[in-house]
């Protein structure tokens, strides 16, 4: 087997884990199955990660850095609060569509029977998304595009909408794309 550069094997493990999470049946992933898929021993996995929970933490770190990096780009490039909110929502739906295995992590489906701190971290992730939406809607309110009194409730509703879209996507075996028909529903959520 060819030698890999430091960090390459770790990335390969995380990519393989993400691919395994794309299986529509959502079967529990074991380190033995992951090692078999990579054609390495379980001991080789543990040279890079102390536990399976650490592997999931690696996926969560990827999700967090990607999503919040994109949110920061959106807010830096777009001054219009309503457009910021629409862009953030679209990005969240598209992220799931492009990363089906990660969607199972986003909704907590892949974290069942794993370390409780992983689900707590994903809960914090959702709260941060809601906060980003709230900030965009506050900007929209100052621009006369939304009502300040509705900002907290509306940002929560939108976060629940996104979660519902992700959930439906994962539970449909990745057949119902999260962004499919979302624009019409978003118009109701953002403007009404």
GROMACS .gro file of C-alpha atoms in nm:
model
  192
    1UNK     CA    1   0.000   0.000   0.000
    2UNK     CA    2   0.128   0.348  -0.086
    3UNK     CA    3   0.233   0.566   0.203
    4UNK     CA    4   0.009   0.856   0.285
    5UNK     CA    5   0.112   1.201   0.399
    6UNK     CA    6   0.029   1.302   0.757
    7UNK     CA    7  -0.336   1.399   0.778
    8UNK     CA    8  -0.431   1.227   0.450
    9UNK     CA    9  -0.535   0.903   0.621
   10UNK     CA   10  -0.739   1.099   0.877
   11UNK     CA   11  -0.918   1.282   0.595
   12UNK     CA   12  -0.969   0.954   0.410
   13UNK     CA   13  -1.130   0.803   0.723
   14UNK     CA   14  -1.368   1.100   0.757
   15UNK     CA   15  -1.458   1.094   0.386
   16UNK     CA   16  -1.530   0.722   0.402
   17UNK     CA   17  -1.742   0.770   0.714
   18UNK     CA   18  -1.940   1.042   0.533
   19UNK     CA   19  -1.992   0.813   0.232
   20UNK     CA   20  -2.110   0.531   0.458
   21UNK     CA   21  -2.362   0.770   0.615
   22UNK     CA   22  -2.512   0.822   0.269
   23UNK     CA   23  -2.667   0.476   0.274
   24UNK     CA   24  -3.045   0.534   0.280
   25UNK     CA   25  -3.115   0.255   0.528
   26UNK     CA   26  -2.913   0.444   0.788
   27UNK     CA   27  -2.761   0.136   0.948
   28UNK     CA   28  -2.536   0.178   1.250
   29UNK     CA   29  -2.177   0.230   1.144
   30UNK     CA   30  -1.920   0.032   1.335
   31UNK     CA   31  -1.546   0.083   1.342
   32UNK     CA   32  -1.513  -0.271   1.205
   33UNK     CA   33  -1.727  -0.184   0.900
   34UNK     CA   34  -1.538   0.143   0.852
   35UNK     CA   35  -1.201  -0.035   0.875
   36UNK     CA   36  -1.318  -0.300   0.628
   37UNK     CA   37  -1.431  -0.032   0.381
   38UNK     CA   38  -1.088   0.134   0.408
   39UNK     CA   39  -0.911  -0.204   0.398
   40UNK     CA   40  -0.722  -0.130   0.719
   41UNK     CA   41  -0.735  -0.273   1.069
   42UNK     CA   42  -0.944  -0.115   1.342
   43UNK     CA   43  -0.614  -0.044   1.519
   44UNK     CA   44  -0.516   0.171   1.219
   45UNK     CA   45  -0.830   0.379   1.272
   46UNK     CA   46  -0.744   0.428   1.637
   47UNK     CA   47  -0.398   0.559   1.546
   48UNK     CA   48  -0.578   0.862   1.401
   49UNK     CA   49  -0.882   0.889   1.628
   50UNK     CA   50  -0.907   0.789   1.994
   51UNK     CA   51  -1.272   0.687   1.948
   52UNK     CA   52  -1.559   0.674   1.703
   53UNK     CA   53  -1.693   0.985   1.877
   54UNK     CA   54  -1.377   1.168   1.768
   55UNK     CA   55  -1.446   1.063   1.410
   56UNK     CA   56  -1.793   1.215   1.431
   57UNK     CA   57  -1.641   1.526   1.591
   58UNK     CA   58  -1.420   1.554   1.283
   59UNK     CA   59  -1.731   1.552   1.061
   60UNK     CA   60  -1.902   1.807   1.286
   61UNK     CA   61  -1.595   2.033   1.270
   62UNK     CA   62  -1.609   2.015   0.890
   63UNK     CA   63  -1.980   2.101   0.892
   64UNK     CA   64  -1.932   2.391   1.135
   65UNK     CA   65  -1.634   2.544   0.957
   66UNK     CA   66  -1.798   2.513   0.614
   67UNK     CA   67  -2.143   2.641   0.712
   68UNK     CA   68  -2.029   2.928   0.932
   69UNK     CA   69  -1.757   3.023   0.685
   70UNK     CA   70  -2.027   3.052   0.417
   71UNK     CA   71  -2.258   3.246   0.651
   72UNK     CA   72  -1.974   3.491   0.719
   73UNK     CA   73  -1.919   3.532   0.344
   74UNK     CA   74  -2.290   3.595   0.287
   75UNK     CA   75  -2.316   3.857   0.560
   76UNK     CA   76  -1.995   4.029   0.446
   77UNK     CA   77  -2.104   4.045   0.082
   78UNK     CA   78  -2.473   4.125   0.124
   79UNK     CA   79  -2.599   4.434   0.306
   80UNK     CA   80  -2.969   4.362   0.254
   81UNK     CA   81  -3.098   4.171   0.559
   82UNK     CA   82  -3.376   3.986   0.378
   83UNK     CA   83  -3.135   3.877   0.105
   84UNK     CA   84  -2.889   3.763   0.374
   85UNK     CA   85  -3.160   3.544   0.531
   86UNK     CA   86  -3.264   3.401   0.193
   87UNK     CA   87  -2.901   3.329   0.101
   88UNK     CA   88  -2.830   3.162   0.436
   89UNK     CA   89  -3.137   2.940   0.404
   90UNK     CA   90  -3.054   2.849   0.045
   91UNK     CA   91  -2.696   2.766   0.141
   92UNK     CA   92  -2.815   2.544   0.430
   93UNK     CA   93  -3.053   2.352   0.203
   94UNK     CA   94  -2.791   2.317  -0.071
   95UNK     CA   95  -2.523   2.206   0.177
   96UNK     CA   96  -2.744   1.913   0.279
   97UNK     CA   97  -2.822   1.831  -0.083
   98UNK     CA   98  -2.452   1.816  -0.170
   99UNK     CA   99  -2.359   1.624   0.145
  100UNK     CA  100  -2.623   1.358   0.212
  101UNK     CA  101  -2.412   1.173   0.469
  102UNK     CA  102  -2.355   1.496   0.659
  103UNK     CA  103  -2.732   1.553   0.660
  104UNK     CA  104  -2.768   1.249   0.883
  105UNK     CA  105  -2.524   1.417   1.124
  106UNK     CA  106  -2.710   1.752   1.097
  107UNK     CA  107  -3.040   1.596   1.205
  108UNK     CA  108  -2.876   1.381   1.473
  109UNK     CA  109  -2.979   1.058   1.302
  110UNK     CA  110  -2.619   0.934   1.275
  111UNK     CA  111  -2.550   1.030   1.636
  112UNK     CA  112  -2.806   0.799   1.797
  113UNK     CA  113  -2.626   0.565   2.039
  114UNK     CA  114  -2.310   0.777   2.014
  115UNK     CA  115  -2.161   1.001   2.281
  116UNK     CA  116  -2.423   1.248   2.411
  117UNK     CA  117  -2.185   1.543   2.368
  118UNK     CA  118  -2.209   1.501   1.989
  119UNK     CA  119  -2.582   1.569   1.988
  120UNK     CA  120  -2.533   1.859   2.227
  121UNK     CA  121  -2.281   2.005   1.984
  122UNK     CA  122  -2.527   1.972   1.695
  123UNK     CA  123  -2.794   2.139   1.908
  124UNK     CA  124  -2.555   2.432   1.961
  125UNK     CA  125  -2.491   2.436   1.586
  126UNK     CA  126  -2.866   2.478   1.520
  127UNK     CA  127  -2.883   2.754   1.783
  128UNK     CA  128  -2.598   2.936   1.608
  129UNK     CA  129  -2.781   2.907   1.275
  130UNK     CA  130  -3.093   3.050   1.436
  131UNK     CA  131  -2.883   3.335   1.576
  132UNK     CA  132  -2.740   3.410   1.228
  133UNK     CA  133  -3.094   3.417   1.089
  134UNK     CA  134  -3.204   3.642   1.374
  135UNK     CA  135  -2.922   3.885   1.298
  136UNK     CA  136  -3.016   3.894   0.928
  137UNK     CA  137  -3.382   3.952   1.014
  138UNK     CA  138  -3.287   4.231   1.257
  139UNK     CA  139  -3.100   4.400   0.975
  140UNK     CA  140  -3.408   4.351   0.756
  141UNK     CA  141  -3.621   4.513   1.028
  142UNK     CA  142  -3.394   4.818   1.041
  143UNK     CA  143  -3.425   4.836   0.662
  144UNK     CA  144  -3.805   4.828   0.686
  145UNK     CA  145  -3.836   4.476   0.537
  146UNK     CA  146  -3.952   4.295   0.850
  147UNK     CA  147  -4.105   4.372   1.185
  148UNK     CA  148  -3.869   4.377   1.484
  149UNK     CA  149  -4.133   4.211   1.704
  150UNK     CA  150  -4.137   3.902   1.478
  151UNK     CA  151  -3.761   3.850   1.449
  152UNK     CA  152  -3.713   3.587   1.725
  153UNK     CA  153  -4.023   3.387   1.636
  154UNK     CA  154  -3.955   3.406   1.263
  155UNK     CA  155  -3.590   3.300   1.295
  156UNK     CA  156  -3.696   3.002   1.506
  157UNK     CA  157  -3.965   2.910   1.254
  158UNK     CA  158  -3.714   2.928   0.969
  159UNK     CA  159  -3.461   2.714   1.159
  160UNK     CA  160  -3.737   2.457   1.216
  161UNK     CA  161  -3.824   2.475   0.845
  162UNK     CA  162  -3.462   2.403   0.748
  163UNK     CA  163  -3.441   2.116   0.998
  164UNK     CA  164  -3.765   1.974   0.862
  165UNK     CA  165  -3.631   1.991   0.507
  166UNK     CA  166  -3.310   1.817   0.613
  167UNK     CA  167  -3.508   1.552   0.801
  168UNK     CA  168  -3.739   1.483   0.507
  169UNK     CA  169  -3.438   1.455   0.276
  170UNK     CA  170  -3.264   1.199   0.497
  171UNK     CA  171  -3.579   0.999   0.575
  172UNK     CA  172  -3.677   0.982   0.207
  173UNK     CA  173  -3.352   0.803   0.133
  174UNK     CA  174  -3.218   1.130  -0.013
  175UNK     CA  175  -3.491   1.141  -0.278
  176UNK     CA  176  -3.670   1.464  -0.172
  177UNK     CA  177  -3.413   1.737  -0.225
  178UNK     CA  178  -3.430   1.998   0.051
  179UNK     CA  179  -3.434   2.293  -0.190
  180UNK     CA  180  -3.714   2.150  -0.405
  181UNK     CA  181  -4.005   2.396  -0.392
  182UNK     CA  182  -3.847   2.585  -0.103
  183UNK     CA  183  -3.858   2.928  -0.266
  184UNK     CA  184  -4.238   2.951  -0.254
  185UNK     CA  185  -4.247   2.845   0.111
  186UNK     CA  186  -3.964   3.082   0.200
  187UNK     CA  187  -4.155   3.372   0.053
  188UNK     CA  188  -4.435   3.297   0.300
  189UNK     CA  189  -4.194   3.256   0.592
  190UNK     CA  190  -3.993   3.569   0.522
  191UNK     CA  191  -4.245   3.816   0.392
  192UNK     CA  192  -4.585   3.743   0.545
   0.00000   0.00000   0.00000
